[in-house]
């Protein structure tokens, strides 16, 4: 059995630009705590083979799977999914950090998993 505690400082940054604190990693996936600074807009990316679910604070996320393309307003407690090969970009629209928890499946291989997309919904600030 594992027990973890969030570090005071980020462990790394996601390819999209969010601050990442590792929570739990297992054989079939992992859980991370992410945060965006006030008014931060992350880079648009696509993940090649993994999907993940997010439980969010307040912000917005744009998702485009080649069939549907839309912006979802995130509110505290909202959960969304991102499937492999869907382009996504998220932003913090408030003056306080946007905090969200991600469940990744499978485990994160390395940063080559993420492909940067030239044109997102918004202009990135990171």
PDB file of C-alpha atoms in Angstrom:
ATOM      1  CA  UNK A   1       0.000   0.000   0.000  1.00  0.00           C
ATOM      2  CA  UNK A   2       1.206   3.506  -0.828  1.00  0.00           C
ATOM      3  CA  UNK A   3       0.766   6.859   0.834  1.00  0.00           C
ATOM      4  CA  UNK A   4       2.011  10.068  -0.742  1.00  0.00           C
ATOM      5  CA  UNK A   5       1.980  13.760   0.140  1.00  0.00           C
ATOM      6  CA  UNK A   6       2.017  16.664  -2.285  1.00  0.00           C
ATOM      7  CA  UNK A   7       5.329  18.445  -2.506  1.00  0.00           C
ATOM      8  CA  UNK A   8       5.426  22.145  -1.664  1.00  0.00           C
ATOM      9  CA  UNK A   9       7.019  22.918  -5.031  1.00  0.00           C
ATOM     10  CA  UNK A  10       6.093  21.450  -8.432  1.00  0.00           C
ATOM     11  CA  UNK A  11       7.923  18.249  -9.367  1.00  0.00           C
ATOM     12  CA  UNK A  12       7.872  19.192 -13.061  1.00  0.00           C
ATOM     13  CA  UNK A  13       5.806  20.913 -15.734  1.00  0.00           C
ATOM     14  CA  UNK A  14       3.473  19.187 -18.147  1.00  0.00           C
ATOM     15  CA  UNK A  15       4.243  19.504 -21.875  1.00  0.00           C
ATOM     16  CA  UNK A  16       1.281  21.906 -22.019  1.00  0.00           C
ATOM     17  CA  UNK A  17       2.807  24.083 -19.275  1.00  0.00           C
ATOM     18  CA  UNK A  18       0.929  23.229 -16.063  1.00  0.00           C
ATOM     19  CA  UNK A  19       2.792  22.836 -12.766  1.00  0.00           C
ATOM     20  CA  UNK A  20       2.726  19.127 -11.859  1.00  0.00           C
ATOM     21  CA  UNK A  21       3.002  17.439  -8.479  1.00  0.00           C
ATOM     22  CA  UNK A  22       3.116  13.643  -8.554  1.00  0.00           C
ATOM     23  CA  UNK A  23       0.513  11.937  -6.401  1.00  0.00           C
ATOM     24  CA  UNK A  24       0.490   8.226  -7.230  1.00  0.00           C
ATOM     25  CA  UNK A  25       1.869   5.966  -9.954  1.00  0.00           C
ATOM     26  CA  UNK A  26       0.865   2.362 -10.566  1.00  0.00           C
ATOM     27  CA  UNK A  27       1.273  -0.342 -13.163  1.00  0.00           C
ATOM     28  CA  UNK A  28      -1.759   0.801 -15.181  1.00  0.00           C
ATOM     29  CA  UNK A  29      -1.779   4.555 -14.684  1.00  0.00           C
ATOM     30  CA  UNK A  30      -1.114   7.458 -12.405  1.00  0.00           C
ATOM     31  CA  UNK A  31      -2.584  10.469 -10.661  1.00  0.00           C
ATOM     32  CA  UNK A  32      -1.143  13.987 -10.710  1.00  0.00           C
ATOM     33  CA  UNK A  33      -2.059  17.327  -9.143  1.00  0.00           C
ATOM     34  CA  UNK A  34      -1.800  20.188 -11.647  1.00  0.00           C
ATOM     35  CA  UNK A  35      -2.081  23.938 -11.316  1.00  0.00           C
ATOM     36  CA  UNK A  36      -2.166  26.938 -13.628  1.00  0.00           C
ATOM     37  CA  UNK A  37      -1.229  30.384 -12.464  1.00  0.00           C
ATOM     38  CA  UNK A  38      -3.842  33.147 -12.662  1.00  0.00           C
ATOM     39  CA  UNK A  39      -4.810  33.944 -16.277  1.00  0.00           C
ATOM     40  CA  UNK A  40      -2.333  31.390 -17.658  1.00  0.00           C
ATOM     41  CA  UNK A  41      -3.143  29.806 -21.034  1.00  0.00           C
ATOM     42  CA  UNK A  42      -1.364  26.540 -21.772  1.00  0.00           C
ATOM     43  CA  UNK A  43      -0.015  25.220 -25.047  1.00  0.00           C
ATOM     44  CA  UNK A  44      -2.336  23.194 -27.285  1.00  0.00           C
ATOM     45  CA  UNK A  45      -1.263  19.538 -27.321  1.00  0.00           C
ATOM     46  CA  UNK A  46      -2.401  16.103 -28.419  1.00  0.00           C
ATOM     47  CA  UNK A  47      -1.529  12.917 -26.567  1.00  0.00           C
ATOM     48  CA  UNK A  48      -0.850   9.974 -28.856  1.00  0.00           C
ATOM     49  CA  UNK A  49      -1.756   6.914 -26.826  1.00  0.00           C
ATOM     50  CA  UNK A  50      -3.073   7.860 -23.434  1.00  0.00           C
ATOM     51  CA  UNK A  51      -6.356   9.121 -22.140  1.00  0.00           C
ATOM     52  CA  UNK A  52      -7.046  10.878 -18.904  1.00  0.00           C
ATOM     53  CA  UNK A  53      -9.801  12.249 -16.761  1.00  0.00           C
ATOM     54  CA  UNK A  54      -9.676  15.557 -14.951  1.00  0.00           C
ATOM     55  CA  UNK A  55     -11.533  16.789 -11.893  1.00  0.00           C
ATOM     56  CA  UNK A  56     -11.307  20.545 -12.060  1.00  0.00           C
ATOM     57  CA  UNK A  57     -11.517  23.913 -10.443  1.00  0.00           C
ATOM     58  CA  UNK A  58     -12.659  27.012 -12.373  1.00  0.00           C
ATOM     59  CA  UNK A  59     -11.365  27.545 -15.903  1.00  0.00           C
ATOM     60  CA  UNK A  60     -11.990  26.586 -19.522  1.00  0.00           C
ATOM     61  CA  UNK A  61     -10.825  23.725 -21.711  1.00  0.00           C
ATOM     62  CA  UNK A  62     -11.023  23.394 -25.481  1.00  0.00           C
ATOM     63  CA  UNK A  63     -11.180  19.883 -26.912  1.00  0.00           C
ATOM     64  CA  UNK A  64     -11.203  18.850 -30.574  1.00  0.00           C
ATOM     65  CA  UNK A  65     -11.358  15.205 -31.627  1.00  0.00           C
ATOM     66  CA  UNK A  66     -11.670  15.885 -35.349  1.00  0.00           C
ATOM     67  CA  UNK A  67     -15.464  15.502 -35.214  1.00  0.00           C
ATOM     68  CA  UNK A  68     -16.506  17.748 -32.343  1.00  0.00           C
ATOM     69  CA  UNK A  69     -14.757  20.927 -31.244  1.00  0.00           C
ATOM     70  CA  UNK A  70     -15.965  22.909 -28.252  1.00  0.00           C
ATOM     71  CA  UNK A  71     -15.026  24.875 -25.149  1.00  0.00           C
ATOM     72  CA  UNK A  72     -16.212  23.549 -21.798  1.00  0.00           C
ATOM     73  CA  UNK A  73     -16.511  25.885 -18.825  1.00  0.00           C
ATOM     74  CA  UNK A  74     -14.934  24.144 -15.863  1.00  0.00           C
ATOM     75  CA  UNK A  75     -16.410  24.579 -12.424  1.00  0.00           C
ATOM     76  CA  UNK A  76     -15.257  23.142  -9.124  1.00  0.00           C
ATOM     77  CA  UNK A  77     -15.932  19.418  -9.070  1.00  0.00           C
ATOM     78  CA  UNK A  78     -16.547  19.079 -12.829  1.00  0.00           C
ATOM     79  CA  UNK A  79     -14.991  16.015 -14.451  1.00  0.00           C
ATOM     80  CA  UNK A  80     -14.026  15.702 -18.107  1.00  0.00           C
ATOM     81  CA  UNK A  81     -12.155  13.192 -20.235  1.00  0.00           C
ATOM     82  CA  UNK A  82      -9.556  13.555 -22.940  1.00  0.00           C
ATOM     83  CA  UNK A  83      -9.162  10.672 -25.358  1.00  0.00           C
ATOM     84  CA  UNK A  84      -6.023   9.748 -27.335  1.00  0.00           C
ATOM     85  CA  UNK A  85      -5.422  11.912 -30.424  1.00  0.00           C
ATOM     86  CA  UNK A  86      -7.785  14.679 -29.290  1.00  0.00           C
ATOM     87  CA  UNK A  87      -6.272  18.163 -29.306  1.00  0.00           C
ATOM     88  CA  UNK A  88      -6.832  20.146 -26.134  1.00  0.00           C
ATOM     89  CA  UNK A  89      -5.879  23.414 -24.499  1.00  0.00           C
ATOM     90  CA  UNK A  90      -6.921  24.857 -21.174  1.00  0.00           C
ATOM     91  CA  UNK A  91      -6.786  28.224 -19.484  1.00  0.00           C
ATOM     92  CA  UNK A  92      -7.272  29.820 -16.109  1.00  0.00           C
ATOM     93  CA  UNK A  93      -9.732  32.713 -16.285  1.00  0.00           C
ATOM     94  CA  UNK A  94      -9.500  33.763 -12.631  1.00  0.00           C
ATOM     95  CA  UNK A  95      -7.037  35.617 -10.402  1.00  0.00           C
ATOM     96  CA  UNK A  96      -6.380  32.515  -8.285  1.00  0.00           C
ATOM     97  CA  UNK A  97      -4.647  29.269  -9.309  1.00  0.00           C
ATOM     98  CA  UNK A  98      -6.648  26.714 -11.296  1.00  0.00           C
ATOM     99  CA  UNK A  99      -6.160  23.339  -9.593  1.00  0.00           C
ATOM    100  CA  UNK A 100      -7.064  20.020 -11.167  1.00  0.00           C
ATOM    101  CA  UNK A 101      -6.377  16.335 -10.599  1.00  0.00           C
ATOM    102  CA  UNK A 102      -5.592  14.097 -13.587  1.00  0.00           C
ATOM    103  CA  UNK A 103      -5.929  10.330 -13.744  1.00  0.00           C
ATOM    104  CA  UNK A 104      -3.703   9.051 -16.567  1.00  0.00           C
ATOM    105  CA  UNK A 105      -4.122   5.733 -18.341  1.00  0.00           C
ATOM    106  CA  UNK A 106      -1.696   4.125 -19.069  1.00  0.00           C
ATOM    107  CA  UNK A 107       1.287   5.453 -17.112  1.00  0.00           C
ATOM    108  CA  UNK A 108       3.103   8.429 -18.653  1.00  0.00           C
ATOM    109  CA  UNK A 109       5.828   7.086 -20.975  1.00  0.00           C
ATOM    110  CA  UNK A 110       7.834  10.319 -21.525  1.00  0.00           C
ATOM    111  CA  UNK A 111       7.350  13.776 -23.038  1.00  0.00           C
ATOM    112  CA  UNK A 112       7.429  12.390 -26.602  1.00  0.00           C
ATOM    113  CA  UNK A 113       3.824  11.305 -25.856  1.00  0.00           C
ATOM    114  CA  UNK A 114       2.674  14.914 -26.342  1.00  0.00           C
ATOM    115  CA  UNK A 115       2.572  16.510 -29.785  1.00  0.00           C
ATOM    116  CA  UNK A 116       2.414  20.304 -29.848  1.00  0.00           C
ATOM    117  CA  UNK A 117      -0.297  21.782 -32.050  1.00  0.00           C
ATOM    118  CA  UNK A 118       0.471  25.034 -33.864  1.00  0.00           C
ATOM    119  CA  UNK A 119      -2.997  26.499 -33.638  1.00  0.00           C
ATOM    120  CA  UNK A 120      -4.923  26.155 -30.427  1.00  0.00           C
ATOM    121  CA  UNK A 121      -8.111  27.924 -29.425  1.00  0.00           C
ATOM    122  CA  UNK A 122      -6.210  30.649 -27.564  1.00  0.00           C
ATOM    123  CA  UNK A 123      -2.732  32.203 -27.704  1.00  0.00           C
ATOM    124  CA  UNK A 124      -0.525  30.448 -25.156  1.00  0.00           C
ATOM    125  CA  UNK A 125       1.120  32.459 -22.369  1.00  0.00           C
ATOM    126  CA  UNK A 126       3.714  29.773 -21.474  1.00  0.00           C
TER     127      UNK A 126
END
